[in-house]
PDB file of C-alpha atoms in Angstrom:
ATOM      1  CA  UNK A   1     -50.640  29.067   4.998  1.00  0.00           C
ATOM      2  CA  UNK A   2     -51.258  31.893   2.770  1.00  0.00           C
ATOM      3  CA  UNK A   3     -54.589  32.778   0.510  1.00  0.00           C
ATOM      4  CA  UNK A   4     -52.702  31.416  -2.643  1.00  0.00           C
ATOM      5  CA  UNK A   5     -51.732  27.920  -1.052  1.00  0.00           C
ATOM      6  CA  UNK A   6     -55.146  27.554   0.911  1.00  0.00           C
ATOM      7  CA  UNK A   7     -57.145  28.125  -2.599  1.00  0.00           C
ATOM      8  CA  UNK A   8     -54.836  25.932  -4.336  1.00  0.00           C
ATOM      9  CA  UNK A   9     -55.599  22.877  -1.855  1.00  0.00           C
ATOM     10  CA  UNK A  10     -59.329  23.875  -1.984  1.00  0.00           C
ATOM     11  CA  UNK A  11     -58.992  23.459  -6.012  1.00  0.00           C
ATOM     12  CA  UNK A  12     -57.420  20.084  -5.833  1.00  0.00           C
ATOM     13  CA  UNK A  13     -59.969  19.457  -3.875  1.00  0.00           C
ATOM     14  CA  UNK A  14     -62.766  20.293  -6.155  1.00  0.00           C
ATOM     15  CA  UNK A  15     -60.466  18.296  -8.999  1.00  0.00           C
ATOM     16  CA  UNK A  16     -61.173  15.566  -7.097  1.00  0.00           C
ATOM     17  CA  UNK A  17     -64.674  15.580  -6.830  1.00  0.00           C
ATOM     18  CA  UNK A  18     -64.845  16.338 -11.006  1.00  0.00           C
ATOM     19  CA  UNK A  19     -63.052  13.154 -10.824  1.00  0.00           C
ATOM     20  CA  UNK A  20     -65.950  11.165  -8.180  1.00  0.00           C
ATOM     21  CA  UNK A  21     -68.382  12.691 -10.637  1.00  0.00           C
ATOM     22  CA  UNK A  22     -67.002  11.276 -13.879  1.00  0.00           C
ATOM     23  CA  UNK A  23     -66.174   7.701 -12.254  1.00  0.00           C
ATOM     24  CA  UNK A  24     -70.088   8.118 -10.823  1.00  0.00           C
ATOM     25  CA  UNK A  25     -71.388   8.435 -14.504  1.00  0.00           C
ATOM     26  CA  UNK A  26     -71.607  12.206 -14.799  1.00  0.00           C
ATOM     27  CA  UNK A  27     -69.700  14.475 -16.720  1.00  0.00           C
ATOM     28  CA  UNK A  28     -65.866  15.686 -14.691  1.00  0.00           C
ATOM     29  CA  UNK A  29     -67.006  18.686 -12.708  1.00  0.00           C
ATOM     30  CA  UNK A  30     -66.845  19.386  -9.303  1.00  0.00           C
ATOM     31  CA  UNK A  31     -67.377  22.145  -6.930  1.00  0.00           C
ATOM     32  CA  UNK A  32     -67.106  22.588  -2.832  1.00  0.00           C
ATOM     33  CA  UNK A  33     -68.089  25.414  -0.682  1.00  0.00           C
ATOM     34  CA  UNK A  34     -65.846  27.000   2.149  1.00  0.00           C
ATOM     35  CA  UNK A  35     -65.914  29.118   4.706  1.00  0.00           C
ATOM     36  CA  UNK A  36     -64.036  32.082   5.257  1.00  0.00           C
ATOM     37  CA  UNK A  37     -61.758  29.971   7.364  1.00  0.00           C
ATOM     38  CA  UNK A  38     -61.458  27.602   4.493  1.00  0.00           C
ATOM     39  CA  UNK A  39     -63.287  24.744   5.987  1.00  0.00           C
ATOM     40  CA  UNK A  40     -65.047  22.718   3.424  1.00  0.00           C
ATOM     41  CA  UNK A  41     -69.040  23.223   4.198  1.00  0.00           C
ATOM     42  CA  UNK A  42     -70.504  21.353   1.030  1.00  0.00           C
ATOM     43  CA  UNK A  43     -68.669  19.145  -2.012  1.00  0.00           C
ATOM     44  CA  UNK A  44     -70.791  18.312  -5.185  1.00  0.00           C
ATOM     45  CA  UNK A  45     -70.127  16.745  -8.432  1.00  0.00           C
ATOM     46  CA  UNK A  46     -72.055  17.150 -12.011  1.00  0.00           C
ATOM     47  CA  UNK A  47     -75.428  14.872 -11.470  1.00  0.00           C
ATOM     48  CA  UNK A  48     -76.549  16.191 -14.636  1.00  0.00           C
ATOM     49  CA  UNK A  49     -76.531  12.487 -16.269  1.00  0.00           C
ATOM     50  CA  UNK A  50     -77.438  10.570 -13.218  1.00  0.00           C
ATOM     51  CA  UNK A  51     -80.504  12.342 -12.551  1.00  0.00           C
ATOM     52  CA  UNK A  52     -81.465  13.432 -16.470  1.00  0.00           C
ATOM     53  CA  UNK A  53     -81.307  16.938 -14.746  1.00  0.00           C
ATOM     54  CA  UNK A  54     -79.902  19.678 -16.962  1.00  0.00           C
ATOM     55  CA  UNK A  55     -79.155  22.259 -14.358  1.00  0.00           C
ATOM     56  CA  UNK A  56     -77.469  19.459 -12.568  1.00  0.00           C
ATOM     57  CA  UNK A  57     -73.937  21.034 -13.087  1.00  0.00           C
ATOM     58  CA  UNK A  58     -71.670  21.036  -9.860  1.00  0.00           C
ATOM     59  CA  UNK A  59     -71.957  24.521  -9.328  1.00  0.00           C
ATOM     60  CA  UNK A  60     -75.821  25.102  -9.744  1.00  0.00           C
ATOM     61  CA  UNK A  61     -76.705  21.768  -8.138  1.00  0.00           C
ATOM     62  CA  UNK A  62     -74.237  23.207  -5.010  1.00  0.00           C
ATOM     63  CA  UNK A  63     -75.896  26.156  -4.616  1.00  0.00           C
ATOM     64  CA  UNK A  64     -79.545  24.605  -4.607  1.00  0.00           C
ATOM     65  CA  UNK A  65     -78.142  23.099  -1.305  1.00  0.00           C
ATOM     66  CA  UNK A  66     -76.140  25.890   0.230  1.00  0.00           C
ATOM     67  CA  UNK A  67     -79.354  27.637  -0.412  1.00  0.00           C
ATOM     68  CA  UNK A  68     -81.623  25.510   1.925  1.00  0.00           C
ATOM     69  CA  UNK A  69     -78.448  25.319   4.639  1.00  0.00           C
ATOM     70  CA  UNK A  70     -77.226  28.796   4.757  1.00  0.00           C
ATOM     71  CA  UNK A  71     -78.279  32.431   5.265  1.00  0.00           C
ATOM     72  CA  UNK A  72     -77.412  34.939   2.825  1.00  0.00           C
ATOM     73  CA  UNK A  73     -75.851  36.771   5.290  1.00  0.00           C
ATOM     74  CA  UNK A  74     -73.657  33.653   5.529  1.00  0.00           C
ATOM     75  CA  UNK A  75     -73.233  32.890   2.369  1.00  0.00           C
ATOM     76  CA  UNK A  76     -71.719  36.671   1.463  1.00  0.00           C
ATOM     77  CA  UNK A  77     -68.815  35.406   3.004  1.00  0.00           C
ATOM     78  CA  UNK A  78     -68.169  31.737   1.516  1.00  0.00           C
ATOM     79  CA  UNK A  79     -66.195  30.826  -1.605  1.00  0.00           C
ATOM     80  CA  UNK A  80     -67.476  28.448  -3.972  1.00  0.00           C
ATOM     81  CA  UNK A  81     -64.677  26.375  -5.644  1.00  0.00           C
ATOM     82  CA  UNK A  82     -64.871  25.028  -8.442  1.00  0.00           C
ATOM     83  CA  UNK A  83     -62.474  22.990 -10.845  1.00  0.00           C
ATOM     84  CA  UNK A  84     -63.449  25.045 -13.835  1.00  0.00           C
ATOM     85  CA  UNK A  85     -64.522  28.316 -14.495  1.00  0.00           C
ATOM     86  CA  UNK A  86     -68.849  27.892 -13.741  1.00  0.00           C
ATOM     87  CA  UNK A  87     -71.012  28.060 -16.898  1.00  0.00           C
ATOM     88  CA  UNK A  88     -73.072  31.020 -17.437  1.00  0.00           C
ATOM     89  CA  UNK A  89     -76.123  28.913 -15.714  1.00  0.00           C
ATOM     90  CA  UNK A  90     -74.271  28.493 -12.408  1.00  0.00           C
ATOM     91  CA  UNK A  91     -72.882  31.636 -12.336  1.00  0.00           C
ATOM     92  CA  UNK A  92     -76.600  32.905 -12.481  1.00  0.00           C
ATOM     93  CA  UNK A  93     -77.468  30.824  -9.270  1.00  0.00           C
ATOM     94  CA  UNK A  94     -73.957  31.651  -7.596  1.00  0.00           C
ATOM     95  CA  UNK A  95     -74.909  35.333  -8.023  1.00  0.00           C
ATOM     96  CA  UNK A  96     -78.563  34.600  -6.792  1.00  0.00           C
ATOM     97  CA  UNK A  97     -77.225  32.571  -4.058  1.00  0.00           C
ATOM     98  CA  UNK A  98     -75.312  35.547  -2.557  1.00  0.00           C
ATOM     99  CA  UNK A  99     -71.896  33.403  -2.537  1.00  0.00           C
ATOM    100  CA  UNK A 100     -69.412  36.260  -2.008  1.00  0.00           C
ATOM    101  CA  UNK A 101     -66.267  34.579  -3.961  1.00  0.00           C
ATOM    102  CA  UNK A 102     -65.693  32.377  -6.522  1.00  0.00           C
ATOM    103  CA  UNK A 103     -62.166  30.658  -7.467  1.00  0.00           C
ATOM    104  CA  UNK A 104     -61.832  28.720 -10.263  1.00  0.00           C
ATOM    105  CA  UNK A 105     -58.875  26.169 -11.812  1.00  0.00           C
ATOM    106  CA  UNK A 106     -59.119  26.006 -15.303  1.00  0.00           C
ATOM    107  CA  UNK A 107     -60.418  28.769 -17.350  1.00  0.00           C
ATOM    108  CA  UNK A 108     -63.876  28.086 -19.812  1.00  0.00           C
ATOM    109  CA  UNK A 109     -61.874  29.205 -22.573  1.00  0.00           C
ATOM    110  CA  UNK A 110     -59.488  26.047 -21.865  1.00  0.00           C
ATOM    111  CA  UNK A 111     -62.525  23.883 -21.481  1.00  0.00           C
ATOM    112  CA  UNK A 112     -63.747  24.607 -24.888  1.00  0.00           C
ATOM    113  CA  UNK A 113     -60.593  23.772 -26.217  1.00  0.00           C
ATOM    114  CA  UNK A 114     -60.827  20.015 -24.397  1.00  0.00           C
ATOM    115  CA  UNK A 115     -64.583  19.757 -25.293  1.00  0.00           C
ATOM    116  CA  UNK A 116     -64.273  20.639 -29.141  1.00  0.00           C
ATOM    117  CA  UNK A 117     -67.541  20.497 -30.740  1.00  0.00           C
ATOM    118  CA  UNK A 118     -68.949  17.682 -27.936  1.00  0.00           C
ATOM    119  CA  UNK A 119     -72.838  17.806 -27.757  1.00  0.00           C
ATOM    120  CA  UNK A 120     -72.605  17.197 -24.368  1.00  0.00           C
ATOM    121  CA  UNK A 121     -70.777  20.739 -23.653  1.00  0.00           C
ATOM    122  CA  UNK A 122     -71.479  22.966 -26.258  1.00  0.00           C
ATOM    123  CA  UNK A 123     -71.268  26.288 -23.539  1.00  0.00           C
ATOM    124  CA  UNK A 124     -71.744  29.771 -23.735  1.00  0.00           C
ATOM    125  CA  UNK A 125     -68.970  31.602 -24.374  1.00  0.00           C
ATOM    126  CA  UNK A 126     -69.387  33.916 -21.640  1.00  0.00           C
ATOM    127  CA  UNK A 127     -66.980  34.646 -18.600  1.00  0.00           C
ATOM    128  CA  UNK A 128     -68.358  34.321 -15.467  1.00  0.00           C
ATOM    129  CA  UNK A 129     -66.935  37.685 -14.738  1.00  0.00           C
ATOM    130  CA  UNK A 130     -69.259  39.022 -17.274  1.00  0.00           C
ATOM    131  CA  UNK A 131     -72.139  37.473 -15.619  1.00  0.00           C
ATOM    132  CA  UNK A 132     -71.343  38.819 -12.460  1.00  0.00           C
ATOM    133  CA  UNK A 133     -70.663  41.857 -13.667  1.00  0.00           C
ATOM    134  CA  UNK A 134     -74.012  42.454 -15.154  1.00  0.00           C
ATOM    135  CA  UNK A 135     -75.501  41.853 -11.853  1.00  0.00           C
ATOM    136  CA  UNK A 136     -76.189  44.473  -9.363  1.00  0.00           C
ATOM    137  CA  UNK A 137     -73.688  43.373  -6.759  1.00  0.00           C
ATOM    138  CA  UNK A 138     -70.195  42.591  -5.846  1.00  0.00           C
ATOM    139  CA  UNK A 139     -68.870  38.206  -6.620  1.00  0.00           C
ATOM    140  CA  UNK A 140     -65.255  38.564  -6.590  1.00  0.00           C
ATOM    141  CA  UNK A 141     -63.519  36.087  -8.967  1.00  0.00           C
ATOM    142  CA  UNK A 142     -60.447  34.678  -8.651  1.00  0.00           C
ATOM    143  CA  UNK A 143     -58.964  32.262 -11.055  1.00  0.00           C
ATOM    144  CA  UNK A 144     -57.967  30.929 -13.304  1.00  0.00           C
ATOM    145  CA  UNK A 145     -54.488  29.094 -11.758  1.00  0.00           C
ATOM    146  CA  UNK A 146     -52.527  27.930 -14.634  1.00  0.00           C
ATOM    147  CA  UNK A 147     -50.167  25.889 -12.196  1.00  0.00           C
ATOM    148  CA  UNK A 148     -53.585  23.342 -11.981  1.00  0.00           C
ATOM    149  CA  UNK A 149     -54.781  23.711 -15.339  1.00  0.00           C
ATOM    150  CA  UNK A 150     -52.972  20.490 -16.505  1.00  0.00           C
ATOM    151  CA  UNK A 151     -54.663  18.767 -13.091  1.00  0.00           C
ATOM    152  CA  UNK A 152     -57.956  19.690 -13.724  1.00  0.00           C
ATOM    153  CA  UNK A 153     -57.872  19.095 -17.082  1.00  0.00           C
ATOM    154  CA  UNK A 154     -56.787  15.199 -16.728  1.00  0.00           C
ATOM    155  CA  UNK A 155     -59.988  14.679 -15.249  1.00  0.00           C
ATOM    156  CA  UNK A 156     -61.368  15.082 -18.949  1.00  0.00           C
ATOM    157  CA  UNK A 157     -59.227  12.880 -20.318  1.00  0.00           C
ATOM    158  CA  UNK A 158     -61.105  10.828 -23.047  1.00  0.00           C
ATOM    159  CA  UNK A 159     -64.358  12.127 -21.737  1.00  0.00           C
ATOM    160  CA  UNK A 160     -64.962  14.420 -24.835  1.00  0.00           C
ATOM    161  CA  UNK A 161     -65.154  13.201 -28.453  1.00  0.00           C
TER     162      UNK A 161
END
């Protein structure tokens, strides 16, 4: 299995936990951490309307965990998956984390488009490249895979007024 296929399966992956977090109550995100082997270390869905916890986005709740389990050393060589591009917020605590690589499905831009003018996701319109490449050290970013777009995108289907 090549890189492409490997972070294609870890993406469908992470669609299905956006999906686990919408049928839990919570808005459809999901994210899952790997090794550099690809072996899934952590999986986490949005909690932000479960708990009443803002920062409770996939991502940022992930890393709050991966945090407590894992060196940095460690975590400079894990990917964080995710089934759409992170939010400025969890791109913050991926770079703070140390989380070497980040691969994404579906592209923020494309998000906004689903989420129109939803209170519930009004996000910054700011790249997680851009974060990362404010900070002082190297998160490579790959993503985002327009052959999954349409996948992770049905798990926002009728979410968003």
């Amino acid at each position: 299995m090549n890189n492409r296929e490997r972070h294609i399966g870890l993406l469908r992956r992470s669609i299905e936990v956006s999906k686990a977090a919408r049928a839990a109550g919570n808005t459809p995100f999901g994210a899952l951490l790997a090794d550099a082997e690809g072996r899934i270390l952590l999986e986490q869905g949005n909690v932000e309307v479960t708990t009443g916890d803002c920062t409770g986005h996939a991502e940022a709740a992930l890393m709050a965990e991966a945090s407590k389990r894992y060196a940095k050393e460690e975590l400079r060589t894990y990917a964080l998956y995710a089934s759409t591009e992170p939010c400025a917020m969890c791109a913050g605590a991926i770079y703070w984390g140390d989380v070497g690589t980040v691969v994404y499905a579906m592209a923020e831009e494309k998000l906004i488009g689903l989420t129109g003018g939803d209170e519930r996701n009004l996000t910054l319109r700011l790249p997680c490249r851009d974060v990362f490449a404010a900070g002082r050290k190297p998160v490579e970013v790959i993503g985002p895979f327009p052959e999954l777009e349409a996948e992770a995108a049905a798990a926002h289907e009728g979410y968003w007024r």
